[in-house]
Amino acid sequence: MKFSAKHKVRPSLIISTYNWPEALNLVLRSVLRQSIMPLEVIIADDGSGKETADLIEKYKRIFPVPLKHIWHEDRGFRLAAIRNKAIGEAEGNYIIQIDGDTFLHKHFIKDHIRFARPGVFVSGSRVLLGEKLSSELLKSGKTDFCFFNPDLRNRHYQLHLPFLTGKLLRPSRDIKKVIKSVRGCNMGFWKNDLLAVNGYNEKITGWGREDSELSARLVNLGLTKINLKFSAIQYHIFHPENDKTSLKTNDQYLWNAIENKQIYVPIGIYKNQKAININDAKITAIIPTLNEEDRIEKVIRSVQWADEILIIDSFSSDKTLELARQYGVRILQRGFDNFSAQKNHAIEQASHDWIFLLDADELPTSELIKEIKNILRVGTECSAFWIRRINFIGKKRIRFSGWQNDKCIRLFNKKNARYNGRYVHEEIETAGRICSLKNPILHYTYKNKKHFEQKLDLYARLKAKEWALKGKKYCFFQQLFHSLYRFFKHYILHFGFLDGKSGWLIANHYRMTIWKRYEYLKRIRKEDKK
C-alpha cells in the first residue's frame, strides 16, 4: 500500500456523518481499501450518539493513518459548522470531502491527488444505489456488487477511465454553471483556499446550498472548478430525502454571495474576524515610467483609489513628471538598468505592504478595481494574484498570436514577494500562496512604429546581457533557427494569422527580437575578446 506522503499533495479526508453507523461502517471499510491512503481521516460528526463513537473507536485500532473524531452537540442540521471544525483541525494541505453515506472506489484518493492543481477546486459525481441494493450492502457490510445490478442508476459512472478524465476536463468560472454541478459529497480543495474565504458559511443551517454558496465564493476569489468524470468514483447509499424547509432561506445566502461577489464570510472557520495577514489593508500603486507624457494622466487616474501612488521614473526627458506632480503622487527617480531591479527598488520604498503594479500602457477595468478593493476589505491568505491581460494594438484587440492566455502577477504582498532578477520579462517570486483574480487589465502595447522599434531594441539588448552573464555563447545557426521558429510559433501554432495584419506584426516582432538578441550577444562576445 502506498501513502500520499510521497506526493506534494498531502490530503486530509473529511467524512461528514450523523447517526448512521451502518453506512459509516461501509465508508470506512472502503477507505481501508484505498490504493493510496490519505494523510489522515477526519470524521466530522454533526452530533451522533454513542453507537457512532464506538464504531470509530473500533476502527482507530486498525487504521494505518490517524483517524480523528470531531464532534459537536446535536442542535439540528449544522453541516457547515462541523465541516469548518474539521477543516480547522486538518493537518493536510488538501481537503477531500465526502459524506458518510457514500463509499469509495479503491482509487478514489489517488484520483483526487492526480487532479489537484493550484487555483482549482474539484467536484466529482456518484453512482446512485437503489433501496434494495443499499439494504443488502448495509446488512452484509460488504461493498462489492455486480456492474449490471438492476438496482443502479447512472451505472456508467462506475467506469474508471482516468486517462479519459483528463480529456474531458472543462474548467469553469461561470458561477451559475459551477453551482449547478456541485456535489458536496465528493469535492477537493486546497486548505489555504478554504481559509482564504473562511470556509463554510455557518449562517446556513438545515439541508441545502452550503456547498453551492462556498463554491460561489471560491469562484469570486478567482478559482476555477473542474468536474471529474470517470475518476474519483463513489457510491451513494439510498436514504429518504432530507427535510428541505430551510432551502428558501439558504437560497438567499447563495444569491447574496453571487450578486455581491462575496468572498469572505464573518462566521466560518474563524468567528467574527477577518482573514489572517490582513486588517483593512492599505495598498500602494506603483507605475514605472520613461517618457510617458501621453499616457501618464490616464493611468494615474485609474489608480486614484489606492492609498498611495508611487511613480518610479527612469529620468524621463518629456513632461511625464510635470503632469504626474499635478496629481500629488510620490515620485522616485532611478537610472534604469533592468526591469527587475527598477521595480524591486520601488517595492522597497512603498509605504504599504500590498502592491498593485501597473505599467503606463495598462489600465485596470472597473470590475478589477472592485475585486481588489473587496480583497483588501475582507482579507485573504493569498500572497499574490494572477491577473489576466487583454491586449490591444491600437484599438484592435488581439485574440490569438500567443497572447490569448496572457497573465501576470500584479497584486501582491511585498512581505514575501520580489521580482526574480530577470532583466526582461521579469516575474514575481513568492513563498506564499498565489491565487487568481477574475477580472482583467487592459494592455495597450504599442503607440506607433517608432515606439514598437524602441521597445523591441530595449528588450533584445537586455536579454542579450542576461544571456552573457549566464555564459551563453553566440551561434549563427541558433540565431537563424530560433528567430524563424518564433515567427512560425506565433503566426501558425498560436493562430496569429487569425489576427490579420496585427498577427503578422506580432509574429514578426518576436522574430526580430530573437534575431537582435543574438546580434547584441555577438557584439558582447566580440568586446569580451578585446
Short mmCIF file of C-alpha atoms in Angstrom, two decimals:
data_model
loop_
_atom_site.label_atom_id
_atom_site.label_comp_id
_atom_site.label_asym_id
_atom_site.label_seq_id
_atom_site.Cartn_x
_atom_site.Cartn_y
_atom_site.Cartn_z
CA MET A 1 0.00 0.00 0.00
CA LYS A 2 1.31 3.44 -0.98
CA PHE A 3 0.90 6.51 1.16
CA SER A 4 0.30 10.01 -0.14
CA ALA A 5 3.10 11.46 1.99
CA LYS A 6 5.28 10.82 -1.09
CA HIS A 7 3.25 13.36 -3.03
CA LYS A 8 3.31 17.15 -2.85
CA VAL A 9 -0.44 16.88 -2.20
CA ARG A 10 -0.97 15.90 1.44
CA PRO A 11 -4.69 15.11 1.62
CA SER A 12 -6.90 15.05 4.66
CA LEU A 13 -10.08 13.06 4.05
CA ILE A 14 -13.11 14.55 5.82
CA ILE A 15 -16.21 12.36 6.22
CA SER A 16 -19.36 14.05 7.50
CA THR A 17 -21.82 11.85 9.40
CA TYR A 18 -24.90 11.90 11.59
CA ASN A 19 -26.35 8.88 13.44
CA TRP A 20 -25.92 6.30 10.68
CA PRO A 21 -23.13 3.97 11.87
CA GLU A 22 -24.11 1.20 9.41
CA ALA A 23 -23.37 3.49 6.46
CA LEU A 24 -20.25 4.89 8.11
CA ASN A 25 -19.01 1.33 8.52
CA LEU A 26 -19.15 0.82 4.73
CA VAL A 27 -17.40 4.15 4.14
CA LEU A 28 -14.53 3.34 6.50
CA ARG A 29 -14.14 -0.13 5.02
CA SER A 30 -13.80 1.43 1.57
CA VAL A 31 -11.19 3.88 2.89
CA LEU A 32 -9.09 0.97 4.17
CA ARG A 33 -9.04 -0.44 0.63
CA GLN A 34 -7.58 2.69 -0.96
CA SER A 35 -4.56 2.26 -3.24
CA ILE A 36 -3.14 5.46 -1.75
CA MET A 37 -4.10 6.38 1.78
CA PRO A 38 -4.75 9.96 2.84
CA LEU A 39 -2.53 11.63 5.40
CA GLU A 40 -5.39 11.36 7.91
CA VAL A 41 -9.13 10.67 8.09
CA ILE A 42 -11.37 13.07 9.99
CA ILE A 43 -14.96 12.18 10.95
CA ALA A 44 -16.99 15.42 11.03
CA ASP A 45 -19.81 14.33 13.33
CA ASP A 46 -22.91 16.56 13.48
CA GLY A 47 -23.95 15.25 16.92
CA SER A 48 -24.24 11.45 16.62
CA GLY A 49 -24.73 9.17 19.62
CA LYS A 50 -22.64 6.51 21.36
CA GLU A 51 -23.01 3.86 18.64
CA THR A 52 -21.16 6.03 16.14
CA ALA A 53 -18.45 6.89 18.67
CA ASP A 54 -17.93 3.19 19.47
CA LEU A 55 -17.62 2.34 15.77
CA ILE A 56 -14.96 4.99 15.28
CA GLU A 57 -13.02 3.77 18.32
CA LYS A 58 -13.05 0.26 16.88
CA TYR A 59 -11.63 1.46 13.56
CA LYS A 60 -8.98 3.60 15.25
CA ARG A 61 -7.31 0.39 16.44
CA ILE A 62 -6.84 -0.94 12.89
CA PHE A 63 -6.45 2.23 10.80
CA PRO A 64 -2.99 2.72 9.23
CA VAL A 65 -3.33 6.53 9.39
CA PRO A 66 -4.70 8.82 12.13
CA LEU A 67 -8.49 8.59 12.45
CA LYS A 68 -9.89 11.67 14.21
CA HIS A 69 -13.40 12.11 15.57
CA ILE A 70 -14.54 15.75 15.53
CA TRP A 71 -17.94 16.12 17.23
CA HIS A 72 -20.29 18.85 18.31
CA GLU A 73 -23.61 18.80 20.14
CA ASP A 74 -26.73 17.87 18.18
CA ARG A 75 -28.59 21.16 17.70
CA GLY A 76 -30.15 20.44 14.35
CA PHE A 77 -28.61 20.18 10.87
CA ARG A 78 -25.31 22.12 11.15
CA LEU A 79 -23.21 20.56 8.43
CA ALA A 80 -21.41 23.84 7.61
CA ALA A 81 -20.26 24.26 11.22
CA ILE A 82 -18.95 20.72 11.72
CA ARG A 83 -17.14 20.76 8.38
CA ASN A 84 -15.46 24.02 9.36
CA LYS A 85 -14.37 22.48 12.63
CA ALA A 86 -12.87 19.52 10.78
CA ILE A 87 -11.12 21.75 8.22
CA GLY A 88 -9.60 23.75 11.05
CA GLU A 89 -8.21 20.54 12.61
CA ALA A 90 -6.87 19.13 9.32
CA GLU A 91 -3.09 18.78 9.09
CA GLY A 92 -3.02 18.16 5.34
CA ASN A 93 -2.67 20.89 2.72
CA TYR A 94 -5.51 19.45 0.61
CA ILE A 95 -9.05 18.63 1.75
CA ILE A 96 -11.01 15.79 0.19
CA GLN A 97 -14.60 15.95 1.37
CA ILE A 98 -17.20 13.18 1.30
CA ASP A 99 -20.46 12.33 3.08
CA GLY A 100 -20.99 9.43 5.44
CA ASP A 101 -23.48 7.84 3.04
CA THR A 102 -21.01 7.34 0.17
CA PHE A 103 -18.40 4.59 -0.03
CA LEU A 104 -15.40 4.80 -2.35
CA HIS A 105 -13.77 3.18 -5.36
CA LYS A 106 -10.31 1.85 -4.44
CA HIS A 107 -8.56 4.62 -6.44
CA PHE A 108 -10.72 7.47 -5.09
CA ILE A 109 -7.93 9.20 -3.13
CA LYS A 110 -5.38 8.54 -5.87
CA ASP A 111 -7.64 10.19 -8.45
CA HIS A 112 -8.19 13.28 -6.31
CA ILE A 113 -4.42 13.66 -5.84
CA ARG A 114 -3.87 13.28 -9.58
CA PHE A 115 -6.18 16.19 -10.44
CA ALA A 116 -5.29 18.54 -7.55
CA ARG A 117 -3.97 21.72 -9.19
CA PRO A 118 -3.21 25.23 -7.94
CA GLY A 119 -6.05 27.68 -8.42
CA VAL A 120 -8.59 24.87 -8.89
CA PHE A 121 -11.18 23.05 -6.81
CA VAL A 122 -12.89 19.87 -7.98
CA SER A 123 -16.25 18.16 -7.77
CA GLY A 124 -16.92 14.53 -8.62
CA SER A 125 -20.03 12.53 -9.38
CA ARG A 126 -21.58 9.48 -7.72
CA VAL A 127 -23.20 6.20 -8.64
CA LEU A 128 -26.70 6.05 -7.11
CA LEU A 129 -27.63 2.77 -5.42
CA GLY A 130 -31.28 1.80 -5.18
CA GLU A 131 -33.10 0.99 -1.94
CA LYS A 132 -32.90 -2.81 -2.32
CA LEU A 133 -29.18 -2.95 -3.11
CA SER A 134 -28.39 -0.43 -0.39
CA SER A 135 -30.24 -2.50 2.19
CA GLU A 136 -28.34 -5.65 1.16
CA LEU A 137 -24.94 -3.93 1.42
CA LEU A 138 -25.73 -2.37 4.80
CA LYS A 139 -26.75 -5.76 6.22
CA SER A 140 -23.75 -7.63 4.81
CA GLY A 141 -21.18 -4.92 5.48
CA LYS A 142 -19.75 -5.52 2.01
CA THR A 143 -19.12 -3.02 -0.80
CA ASP A 144 -18.94 -5.42 -3.76
CA PHE A 145 -21.73 -5.85 -6.30
CA CYS A 146 -22.23 -6.62 -9.98
CA PHE A 147 -21.71 -3.82 -12.54
CA PHE A 148 -25.01 -4.83 -14.18
CA ASN A 149 -27.04 -4.92 -10.96
CA PRO A 150 -30.53 -3.67 -11.93
CA ASP A 151 -30.82 -1.55 -8.77
CA LEU A 152 -28.35 1.06 -10.02
CA ARG A 153 -28.81 4.49 -11.56
CA ASN A 154 -26.22 6.15 -13.84
CA ARG A 155 -24.22 2.92 -13.84
CA HIS A 156 -21.81 4.32 -16.49
CA TYR A 157 -20.30 6.47 -13.72
CA GLN A 158 -18.72 3.23 -12.42
CA LEU A 159 -16.30 3.17 -15.34
CA HIS A 160 -12.83 4.03 -14.08
CA LEU A 161 -11.07 5.69 -17.03
CA PRO A 162 -8.66 8.30 -15.60
CA PHE A 163 -6.91 8.74 -18.97
CA LEU A 164 -10.27 9.90 -20.33
CA THR A 165 -10.90 12.19 -17.35
CA GLY A 166 -8.05 14.47 -18.40
CA LYS A 167 -9.52 14.75 -21.90
CA LEU A 168 -12.95 15.68 -20.56
CA LEU A 169 -11.91 18.34 -18.07
CA ARG A 170 -13.89 21.52 -18.69
CA PRO A 171 -12.59 24.21 -16.29
CA SER A 172 -15.29 26.74 -15.45
CA ARG A 173 -15.54 30.09 -13.65
CA ASP A 174 -19.15 30.67 -14.66
CA ILE A 175 -20.81 30.75 -11.24
CA LYS A 176 -24.21 29.55 -12.43
CA LYS A 177 -22.67 26.56 -14.19
CA VAL A 178 -20.40 25.85 -11.23
CA ILE A 179 -23.15 25.72 -8.61
CA LYS A 180 -25.36 23.63 -10.89
CA SER A 181 -22.80 20.82 -10.96
CA VAL A 182 -21.58 20.95 -7.34
CA ARG A 183 -21.72 17.70 -5.36
CA GLY A 184 -20.72 18.37 -1.77
CA CYS A 185 -20.38 14.65 -1.13
CA ASN A 186 -17.37 14.50 -3.47
CA MET A 187 -15.16 17.60 -3.53
CA GLY A 188 -11.49 18.55 -3.25
CA PHE A 189 -9.97 21.89 -2.20
CA TRP A 190 -6.61 23.29 -1.18
CA LYS A 191 -6.87 24.10 2.50
CA ASN A 192 -5.42 27.58 2.01
CA ASP A 193 -8.18 28.36 -0.49
CA LEU A 194 -10.80 27.40 2.10
CA LEU A 195 -9.08 29.55 4.73
CA ALA A 196 -8.96 32.47 2.27
CA VAL A 197 -12.79 32.51 2.09
CA ASN A 198 -13.19 31.46 5.77
CA GLY A 199 -14.69 28.09 4.88
CA TYR A 200 -18.39 27.35 5.01
CA ASN A 201 -20.98 29.99 5.90
CA GLU A 202 -22.26 28.86 9.31
CA LYS A 203 -25.36 31.01 8.95
CA ILE A 204 -26.55 28.26 6.60
CA THR A 205 -28.33 25.63 8.70
CA GLY A 206 -30.74 22.94 7.64
CA TRP A 207 -30.28 20.97 4.43
CA GLY A 208 -29.06 22.55 1.22
CA ARG A 209 -26.89 25.18 -0.50
CA GLU A 210 -23.89 25.21 1.85
CA ASP A 211 -21.70 23.64 -0.86
CA SER A 212 -23.06 25.86 -3.64
CA GLU A 213 -22.55 29.04 -1.58
CA LEU A 214 -18.97 28.04 -0.75
CA SER A 215 -18.29 27.26 -4.42
CA ALA A 216 -19.62 30.67 -5.48
CA ARG A 217 -17.24 32.44 -3.09
CA LEU A 218 -14.29 30.33 -4.28
CA VAL A 219 -15.05 31.42 -7.85
CA ASN A 220 -15.27 35.04 -6.64
CA LEU A 221 -11.82 34.53 -5.12
CA GLY A 222 -10.55 33.68 -8.60
CA LEU A 223 -10.55 29.88 -8.51
CA THR A 224 -11.64 27.58 -11.31
CA LYS A 225 -13.81 24.49 -10.85
CA ILE A 226 -13.39 21.22 -12.72
CA ASN A 227 -15.68 18.18 -12.76
CA LEU A 228 -14.10 14.74 -12.54
CA LYS A 229 -15.75 12.21 -14.82
CA PHE A 230 -14.70 8.56 -14.83
CA SER A 231 -12.41 9.19 -11.85
CA ALA A 232 -12.81 9.68 -8.07
CA ILE A 233 -15.79 7.31 -8.17
CA GLN A 234 -18.07 6.96 -5.17
CA TYR A 235 -21.31 5.08 -4.48
CA HIS A 236 -24.26 6.78 -2.80
CA ILE A 237 -26.31 4.66 -0.38
CA PHE A 238 -30.05 5.15 -0.71
CA HIS A 239 -31.91 7.04 2.01
CA PRO A 240 -35.13 9.09 2.18
CA GLU A 241 -34.83 12.72 1.09
CA ASN A 242 -33.80 15.27 3.72
CA ASP A 243 -36.13 17.93 5.11
CA LYS A 244 -35.95 20.92 2.71
CA THR A 245 -37.80 23.50 4.78
CA SER A 246 -34.63 25.62 5.14
CA LEU A 247 -33.93 25.70 1.41
CA LYS A 248 -35.65 29.02 0.72
CA THR A 249 -33.66 30.81 3.45
CA ASN A 250 -30.41 29.19 2.36
CA ASP A 251 -31.05 30.25 -1.23
CA GLN A 252 -30.84 33.85 -0.05
CA TYR A 253 -27.31 33.32 1.27
CA LEU A 254 -26.34 31.73 -2.03
CA TRP A 255 -27.69 34.56 -4.18
CA ASN A 256 -26.16 37.15 -1.85
CA ALA A 257 -22.73 35.59 -2.47
CA ILE A 258 -23.34 35.66 -6.23
CA GLU A 259 -24.85 39.13 -6.56
CA ASN A 260 -22.40 40.86 -4.20
CA LYS A 261 -19.37 38.88 -5.41
CA GLN A 262 -18.77 37.91 -1.78
CA ILE A 263 -15.54 36.13 -0.92
CA TYR A 264 -15.22 36.06 2.86
CA VAL A 265 -17.88 35.28 5.46
CA PRO A 266 -17.58 36.59 9.03
CA ILE A 267 -18.83 33.40 10.68
CA GLY A 268 -16.88 30.49 9.28
CA ILE A 269 -13.68 28.70 10.30
CA TYR A 270 -12.72 31.93 12.07
CA LYS A 271 -15.54 33.54 14.05
CA ASN A 272 -16.33 37.26 13.76
CA GLN A 273 -12.92 38.21 12.46
CA LYS A 274 -11.27 38.96 9.17
CA ALA A 275 -8.81 36.71 7.43
CA ILE A 276 -5.38 36.49 8.91
CA ASN A 277 -2.46 38.51 7.47
CA ILE A 278 -4.73 41.48 6.63
CA ASN A 279 -6.72 44.02 8.59
CA ASP A 280 -8.34 46.62 6.32
CA ALA A 281 -5.11 46.58 4.34
CA LYS A 282 -3.77 49.63 2.59
CA ILE A 283 -2.21 49.48 -0.83
CA THR A 284 0.44 51.25 -2.90
CA ALA A 285 0.02 51.52 -6.67
CA ILE A 286 3.40 51.53 -8.44
CA ILE A 287 3.80 52.86 -12.00
CA PRO A 288 7.22 52.56 -13.74
CA THR A 289 7.73 55.34 -16.31
CA LEU A 290 10.05 56.60 -19.04
CA ASN A 291 8.74 59.34 -21.33
CA GLU A 292 5.04 58.55 -20.89
CA GLU A 293 3.57 62.06 -21.18
CA ASP A 294 0.74 60.88 -23.47
CA ARG A 295 -0.34 58.12 -21.06
CA ILE A 296 0.61 59.10 -17.53
CA GLU A 297 -2.51 61.06 -16.57
CA LYS A 298 -4.87 58.30 -17.64
CA VAL A 299 -3.05 55.59 -15.74
CA ILE A 300 -2.76 57.74 -12.59
CA ARG A 301 -6.50 58.46 -12.66
CA SER A 302 -7.17 54.71 -12.93
CA VAL A 303 -5.46 54.05 -9.56
CA GLN A 304 -6.56 57.08 -7.55
CA TRP A 305 -8.49 54.70 -5.28
CA ALA A 306 -5.12 53.42 -3.93
CA ASP A 307 -3.79 54.73 -0.59
CA GLU A 308 -0.50 55.72 -2.23
CA ILE A 309 0.59 56.20 -5.84
CA LEU A 310 4.32 55.79 -6.40
CA ILE A 311 6.00 56.67 -9.72
CA ILE A 312 9.38 55.02 -10.35
CA ASP A 313 10.84 57.07 -13.20
CA SER A 314 13.95 56.37 -15.31
CA PHE A 315 14.75 60.09 -15.81
CA SER A 316 12.09 60.96 -18.36
CA SER A 317 13.01 63.82 -20.72
CA ASP A 318 9.44 64.80 -21.64
CA LYS A 319 6.57 66.17 -19.49
CA THR A 320 5.84 62.88 -17.67
CA LEU A 321 6.85 64.12 -14.20
CA GLU A 322 5.39 67.58 -14.66
CA LEU A 323 2.00 66.04 -15.43
CA ALA A 324 2.30 63.45 -12.65
CA ARG A 325 3.00 66.05 -9.97
CA GLN A 326 -0.38 67.66 -10.60
CA TYR A 327 -1.98 64.57 -9.01
CA GLY A 328 0.05 64.71 -5.79
CA VAL A 329 1.76 61.38 -6.40
CA ARG A 330 5.05 60.33 -4.84
CA ILE A 331 7.95 60.26 -7.32
CA LEU A 332 11.23 58.32 -7.24
CA GLN A 333 13.90 58.61 -9.91
CA ARG A 334 16.48 55.94 -10.60
CA GLY A 335 18.76 55.22 -13.54
CA PHE A 336 17.41 52.25 -15.47
CA ASP A 337 19.49 49.07 -15.51
CA ASN A 338 16.82 46.36 -15.84
CA PHE A 339 13.12 45.87 -15.13
CA SER A 340 13.50 43.64 -12.07
CA ALA A 341 15.89 45.99 -10.28
CA GLN A 342 13.77 49.04 -11.10
CA LYS A 343 10.57 47.52 -9.79
CA ASN A 344 12.17 45.95 -6.71
CA HIS A 345 13.58 49.35 -5.75
CA ALA A 346 10.09 50.86 -5.89
CA ILE A 347 8.60 47.97 -3.91
CA GLU A 348 11.11 48.52 -1.10
CA GLN A 349 10.19 52.23 -0.96
CA ALA A 350 6.42 51.64 -0.90
CA SER A 351 4.64 52.75 2.30
CA HIS A 352 2.21 49.81 2.37
CA ASP A 353 2.60 46.03 2.24
CA TRP A 354 0.12 45.45 -0.55
CA ILE A 355 1.31 46.45 -4.02
CA PHE A 356 -0.64 46.92 -7.24
CA LEU A 357 1.91 47.35 -10.04
CA LEU A 358 0.72 48.78 -13.30
CA ASP A 359 2.76 49.68 -16.37
CA ALA A 360 1.97 53.00 -18.03
CA ASP A 361 0.45 51.18 -21.02
CA GLU A 362 -2.05 49.31 -18.83
CA LEU A 363 -5.43 50.16 -17.28
CA PRO A 364 -7.45 48.15 -14.73
CA THR A 365 -11.11 47.53 -15.54
CA SER A 366 -13.70 48.87 -13.11
CA GLU A 367 -14.61 45.26 -12.21
CA LEU A 368 -10.98 44.50 -11.36
CA ILE A 369 -10.80 47.56 -9.11
CA LYS A 370 -13.91 46.38 -7.22
CA GLU A 371 -12.42 42.90 -6.89
CA ILE A 372 -9.15 44.25 -5.45
CA LYS A 373 -10.99 46.55 -3.03
CA ASN A 374 -13.06 43.59 -1.82
CA ILE A 375 -9.93 41.53 -1.16
CA LEU A 376 -8.39 44.38 0.82
CA ARG A 377 -11.60 44.83 2.81
CA VAL A 378 -12.42 41.23 3.71
CA GLY A 379 -8.92 39.75 3.64
CA THR A 380 -7.12 36.82 2.09
CA GLU A 381 -4.36 34.36 2.87
CA CYS A 382 -3.02 34.58 -0.68
CA SER A 383 0.30 36.40 -1.04
CA ALA A 384 -0.07 37.24 -4.72
CA PHE A 385 -2.63 37.17 -7.52
CA TRP A 386 -2.50 36.33 -11.21
CA ILE A 387 -4.37 38.88 -13.33
CA ARG A 388 -5.35 38.27 -16.96
CA ARG A 389 -4.42 40.83 -19.60
CA ILE A 390 -6.50 41.72 -22.64
CA ASN A 391 -4.04 43.02 -25.23
CA PHE A 392 -4.55 45.66 -27.90
CA ILE A 393 -2.51 47.04 -30.77
CA GLY A 394 -4.03 50.44 -31.36
CA LYS A 395 -7.75 49.88 -30.93
CA LYS A 396 -7.67 46.28 -32.17
CA ARG A 397 -7.99 43.55 -29.58
CA ILE A 398 -5.57 40.67 -30.08
CA ARG A 399 -7.36 37.35 -29.59
CA PHE A 400 -4.66 34.92 -30.73
CA SER A 401 -0.92 35.12 -31.56
CA GLY A 402 0.05 33.56 -28.22
CA TRP A 403 -1.48 36.44 -26.28
CA GLN A 404 -4.84 34.77 -25.63
CA ASN A 405 -3.70 33.30 -22.29
CA ASP A 406 -1.60 36.27 -21.18
CA LYS A 407 -1.49 36.79 -17.41
CA CYS A 408 0.90 38.27 -14.88
CA ILE A 409 1.18 38.81 -11.13
CA ARG A 410 0.40 42.47 -10.44
CA LEU A 411 -1.22 42.34 -6.98
CA PHE A 412 0.99 41.02 -4.17
CA ASN A 413 2.14 41.44 -0.60
CA LYS A 414 5.70 42.78 -0.51
CA LYS A 415 6.48 40.99 2.76
CA ASN A 416 7.35 37.85 0.83
CA ALA A 417 7.36 38.80 -2.86
CA ARG A 418 10.01 40.28 -5.17
CA TYR A 419 10.84 40.23 -8.86
CA ASN A 420 13.12 37.39 -9.83
CA GLY A 421 16.08 39.37 -11.18
CA ARG A 422 15.50 38.70 -14.85
CA TYR A 423 16.45 41.69 -16.98
CA VAL A 424 13.33 41.45 -19.14
CA HIS A 425 10.02 39.56 -18.91
CA GLU A 426 10.55 39.65 -15.16
CA GLU A 427 8.24 37.70 -12.85
CA ILE A 428 7.22 37.89 -9.21
CA GLU A 429 8.51 35.14 -6.93
CA THR A 430 6.78 34.49 -3.62
CA ALA A 431 6.92 31.85 -0.92
CA GLY A 432 3.22 32.31 -0.26
CA ARG A 433 0.04 31.14 -1.97
CA ILE A 434 -0.69 32.51 -5.45
CA CYS A 435 -4.36 32.90 -6.39
CA SER A 436 -6.14 34.32 -9.44
CA LEU A 437 -8.47 37.26 -9.97
CA LYS A 438 -11.46 37.05 -12.28
CA ASN A 439 -11.24 40.43 -13.98
CA PRO A 440 -8.56 41.69 -16.38
CA ILE A 441 -6.11 44.50 -17.04
CA LEU A 442 -6.33 46.20 -20.45
CA HIS A 443 -2.89 46.33 -22.11
CA TYR A 444 -2.26 48.82 -24.92
CA THR A 445 1.06 47.59 -26.24
CA TYR A 446 2.49 49.87 -28.95
CA LYS A 447 1.86 53.58 -29.56
CA ASN A 448 3.38 53.73 -33.04
CA LYS A 449 6.07 52.24 -35.27
CA LYS A 450 8.88 54.18 -33.56
CA HIS A 451 7.73 53.04 -30.11
CA PHE A 452 7.49 49.48 -31.41
CA GLU A 453 11.10 49.55 -32.65
CA GLN A 454 12.41 51.16 -29.45
CA LYS A 455 10.70 48.53 -27.26
CA LEU A 456 11.99 45.72 -29.46
CA ASP A 457 15.55 47.05 -29.26
CA LEU A 458 15.46 47.53 -25.47
CA TYR A 459 14.13 44.05 -24.79
CA ALA A 460 16.67 42.46 -27.15
CA ARG A 461 19.58 44.36 -25.56
CA LEU A 462 18.57 43.44 -22.01
CA LYS A 463 18.06 39.77 -22.84
CA ALA A 464 21.46 39.61 -24.54
CA LYS A 465 23.08 41.00 -21.36
CA GLU A 466 21.25 38.38 -19.30
CA TRP A 467 22.44 35.62 -21.65
CA ALA A 468 26.00 36.89 -21.49
CA LEU A 469 26.01 36.84 -17.69
CA LYS A 470 24.82 33.23 -17.80
CA GLY A 471 27.69 32.30 -20.13
CA LYS A 472 25.68 31.75 -23.30
CA LYS A 473 27.78 31.72 -26.49
CA TYR A 474 26.81 33.14 -29.88
CA CYS A 475 25.80 30.65 -32.58
CA PHE A 476 24.57 31.75 -36.02
CA PHE A 477 22.55 28.57 -36.62
CA GLN A 478 20.74 29.03 -33.29
CA GLN A 479 20.06 32.63 -34.26
CA LEU A 480 18.59 31.61 -37.61
CA PHE A 481 16.55 28.67 -36.30
CA HIS A 482 15.20 30.35 -33.17
CA SER A 483 14.11 33.52 -34.95
CA LEU A 484 12.32 31.62 -37.75
CA TYR A 485 10.75 29.19 -35.31
CA ARG A 486 9.47 32.05 -33.15
CA PHE A 487 7.67 33.53 -36.16
CA PHE A 488 6.19 30.12 -37.01
CA LYS A 489 5.14 29.55 -33.40
CA HIS A 490 3.19 32.82 -33.03
CA TYR A 491 1.79 33.06 -36.55
CA ILE A 492 0.89 29.39 -37.16
CA LEU A 493 0.88 27.41 -33.89
CA HIS A 494 -0.77 30.23 -31.91
CA PHE A 495 -3.13 31.12 -34.80
CA GLY A 496 -1.69 34.59 -35.29
CA PHE A 497 -2.99 34.60 -38.87
CA LEU A 498 -6.49 34.96 -37.38
CA ASP A 499 -5.47 38.37 -36.00
CA GLY A 500 -4.88 39.65 -39.54
CA LYS A 501 -2.17 42.30 -40.04
CA SER A 502 -1.69 42.58 -36.28
CA GLY A 503 -0.95 38.86 -36.08
CA TRP A 504 1.75 39.25 -38.73
CA LEU A 505 3.18 42.25 -36.88
CA ILE A 506 3.35 40.34 -33.58
CA ALA A 507 4.96 37.24 -35.14
CA ASN A 508 7.47 39.42 -36.97
CA HIS A 509 8.16 41.34 -33.75
CA TYR A 510 9.13 38.13 -31.98
CA ARG A 511 11.28 37.02 -34.95
CA MET A 512 13.13 40.35 -34.98
CA THR A 513 13.54 40.39 -31.20
CA ILE A 514 15.18 36.94 -31.22
CA TRP A 515 17.41 37.92 -34.14
CA LYS A 516 18.53 41.13 -32.41
CA ARG A 517 19.17 39.32 -29.13
CA TYR A 518 21.78 37.20 -30.88
CA GLU A 519 23.21 40.25 -32.65
CA TYR A 520 23.72 42.01 -29.33
CA LEU A 521 25.16 38.83 -27.81
CA LYS A 522 27.61 38.61 -30.70
CA ARG A 523 28.74 42.20 -30.02
CA ILE A 524 29.19 41.45 -26.31
CA ARG A 525 31.31 38.38 -27.06
CA LYS A 526 33.48 40.34 -29.51
CA GLU A 527 34.05 43.04 -26.89
CA ASP A 528 34.95 40.36 -24.34
CA LYS A 529 37.70 39.06 -26.65
CA LYS A 530 39.16 42.53 -26.96
#
